[in-house]
Structures are given as C-alpha cells and as structure tokens.
XYZ file of C-alpha atoms in Angstrom:
180
model
C 20.133 -49.364 74.286
C 23.228 -48.489 75.716
C 22.892 -45.802 78.333
C 26.345 -44.188 79.886
C 25.448 -43.170 83.861
C 27.626 -40.846 85.523
C 26.733 -42.027 88.600
C 27.296 -39.966 92.622
C 25.718 -40.718 95.738
C 26.445 -39.528 99.300
C 24.265 -42.275 100.598
C 24.885 -44.994 98.538
C 23.245 -47.462 101.102
C 19.718 -46.000 99.420
C 19.853 -46.750 95.996
C 22.544 -48.400 94.105
C 24.004 -47.414 90.820
C 22.999 -50.562 88.887
C 19.708 -50.222 89.924
C 19.440 -47.309 88.537
C 21.101 -47.636 85.563
C 18.208 -50.616 84.986
C 15.634 -48.668 85.360
C 17.116 -45.897 82.901
C 17.876 -48.238 80.204
C 14.118 -49.782 80.488
C 12.453 -46.720 80.711
C 14.561 -44.728 77.736
C 13.876 -47.896 75.755
C 9.918 -48.040 76.609
C 9.686 -44.014 76.064
C 11.218 -43.997 72.414
C 7.781 -44.470 70.530
C 6.790 -41.035 72.508
C 9.978 -39.015 71.823
C 10.646 -36.233 69.273
C 12.932 -37.581 66.267
C 15.785 -35.433 67.471
C 15.558 -37.091 70.758
C 15.525 -41.034 69.826
C 18.743 -42.520 70.208
C 20.058 -46.174 70.568
C 22.518 -44.706 72.942
C 22.361 -41.908 75.984
C 24.145 -40.506 78.582
C 23.090 -38.752 81.670
C 24.210 -37.836 84.918
C 22.611 -38.887 88.691
C 23.655 -37.364 91.991
C 22.011 -38.470 95.311
C 22.692 -35.199 97.052
C 21.581 -33.495 100.397
C 19.407 -30.852 100.934
C 21.878 -27.899 100.996
C 23.485 -28.803 97.842
C 20.003 -28.995 95.920
C 18.948 -25.304 97.655
C 22.062 -24.045 96.330
C 21.391 -25.558 93.124
C 17.633 -24.485 93.310
C 19.001 -20.765 94.090
C 21.555 -20.478 91.230
C 19.557 -22.538 88.549
C 15.913 -21.465 88.828
C 16.443 -18.319 91.261
C 14.094 -20.489 93.862
C 14.811 -20.425 97.821
C 14.743 -23.546 99.474
C 15.707 -27.294 98.804
C 13.519 -29.015 96.358
C 13.360 -33.352 95.934
C 14.535 -33.318 92.790
C 16.475 -31.189 89.767
C 16.926 -31.298 86.244
C 18.950 -29.784 84.321
C 18.210 -31.009 80.547
C 21.222 -30.536 77.730
C 18.543 -29.091 75.538
C 17.113 -26.668 77.620
C 18.983 -23.535 77.265
C 18.713 -24.358 73.057
C 18.205 -26.952 70.338
C 19.089 -30.504 71.195
C 22.605 -30.941 69.861
C 22.608 -34.450 67.800
C 25.336 -36.540 68.694
C 28.400 -37.474 66.515
C 28.475 -41.145 64.654
C 28.105 -43.617 67.612
C 27.941 -41.367 70.231
C 25.514 -41.259 72.956
C 22.724 -38.273 73.067
C 23.511 -36.210 76.285
C 20.668 -35.750 78.390
C 21.453 -33.889 81.009
C 21.761 -34.435 84.741
C 19.252 -35.437 87.565
C 19.881 -34.079 91.416
C 17.953 -35.835 94.198
C 18.051 -34.845 98.036
C 18.179 -38.061 100.078
C 17.000 -36.001 103.042
C 14.032 -34.448 101.603
C 13.233 -38.153 99.953
C 13.570 -39.596 103.415
C 10.357 -37.383 104.466
C 8.757 -37.435 101.574
C 8.948 -41.333 101.957
C 7.909 -41.439 105.580
C 4.590 -38.762 104.942
C 3.669 -41.420 102.189
C 4.329 -45.044 103.885
C 7.067 -45.573 100.870
C 10.227 -46.405 101.340
C 13.450 -44.204 100.881
C 14.720 -46.072 98.213
C 11.115 -46.152 96.685
C 10.866 -42.210 97.076
C 14.640 -42.011 95.244
C 12.827 -44.213 92.230
C 9.779 -41.860 92.124
C 12.326 -39.027 91.461
C 14.454 -40.305 89.508
C 11.541 -41.155 87.114
C 10.061 -37.525 87.259
C 13.825 -36.010 87.119
C 14.332 -38.347 83.720
C 10.823 -36.889 82.301
C 12.111 -33.342 82.677
C 15.586 -34.438 80.955
C 12.913 -35.397 77.875
C 11.565 -31.710 78.587
C 8.023 -32.758 79.934
C 7.119 -29.869 82.407
C 4.379 -28.980 84.827
C 3.490 -25.170 84.823
C -0.228 -26.283 85.456
C -2.349 -28.807 87.187
C -3.308 -30.321 83.881
C 0.222 -31.234 82.815
C 1.342 -31.938 86.465
C -1.568 -34.788 86.103
C -0.248 -35.833 83.005
C 3.133 -35.888 83.821
C 2.198 -37.964 87.241
C 0.471 -40.760 85.432
C 3.698 -41.049 83.011
C 5.794 -41.502 86.045
C 3.569 -44.307 87.203
C 3.850 -46.012 83.834
C 7.117 -46.082 83.842
C 7.233 -47.547 87.654
C 4.659 -50.544 86.852
C 6.254 -51.244 83.699
C 9.715 -51.978 85.900
C 7.410 -54.265 88.472
C 7.678 -51.051 90.811
C 4.426 -50.152 93.491
C 2.994 -47.111 92.560
C 1.634 -44.180 94.762
C -1.979 -45.402 93.542
C -1.294 -48.830 95.217
C 0.783 -48.950 98.159
C -0.128 -52.287 98.783
C 1.217 -53.857 95.745
C 4.699 -55.497 96.262
C 8.213 -53.489 95.608
C 9.757 -56.441 93.944
C 7.247 -58.905 92.270
C 8.708 -62.379 91.748
C 10.189 -62.609 88.235
C 11.167 -58.769 88.172
C 14.043 -57.894 86.693
C 15.029 -55.466 89.404
C 14.194 -57.732 92.143
C 17.385 -57.828 93.701
C 16.417 -54.197 94.828
C 16.634 -54.161 98.709
C 14.120 -51.108 99.715
C 15.144 -50.056 103.409
C-alpha cells in the first residue's frame, strides 16, 4: 500500500513525519476490509498538520461554525458530496487532518500520556473521521473510540484502557519513536 502524506508541523520535535506515515499506512491497510468499496484503494493521499490552538479555533469557526479550539479536525474529501474515484494509478484523496499540539499537551498531562502518544491518538481519530466515522451520540462515540484502540494496539501503541502498557514494545516496527 502506498500513502502520499503531505506533512506540516509547527512542533516537529513532538511527533516525526516518518512515524505518522508508517502508522497511517498500517492503519489504512488494516481498515481495508471495513471500508466501503469506493474507499478501498492501494494508494491514498492525505494531509496532516500539527498546529496550534489559535489555528484550530479559526478552522473550527470557519469549517464547523463552532467557537474555540478543538483537539483535532478532519476535512474529508468526500464530506460535501460523493467520493471521487481516482484516475488509473492515482491515489484516493482522503482529505486533511489538523491537530493542535497545545490541546494535545494539556490532554496528555491530564491523562498521563506523553504528548506524542496523545498526538497519535488524535491522528487515529482524525483518520477515522476522514473515512466516514462520526460520533453524533454516545453509542457511536464509544464504537469509534473502540476502533481507535484497536488501531493503536495493532501497531503496538499504548491504549487509554492500559496506560501501563509499554509504548514501544520489543519488535515493534515503530519502536524507534521516542515519546516526550
């Protein structure tokens, strides 16, 4: 599977692009059986931006008409209409994920995670939104959070349910990731 990742970060020290690329590639591969046929592909393109609270507050206001910052926003390519099939040999465009490191830092401190772990958690949440997951009620939120946990566990990452679990397990392909 190929993933074309447009990456931008105001804090590259918190989470590095190669780690995000590997995680997204693994997650998209593992999600294939669950995706609608129009979303299944051998190549994807998406953007990930690690930004600040002010930027997320502005995007939240213009994109969702909500005031204040949120931790992650996802702008799916197919959210305002049908998914467009890519041309031959072209990747399927998923959209963009924007995460605020400042809110991630606060949430990490409150939950006992590192900032990098919180950013990965939010990245998985944003990816599921790009693929059509939503949480308008408690039941759908619980299902989405459970799917995030499975994504993180599949790549050897810690989960909210098991904070004592080691972040980088021996033999984990993502073990060279250093959390802060």
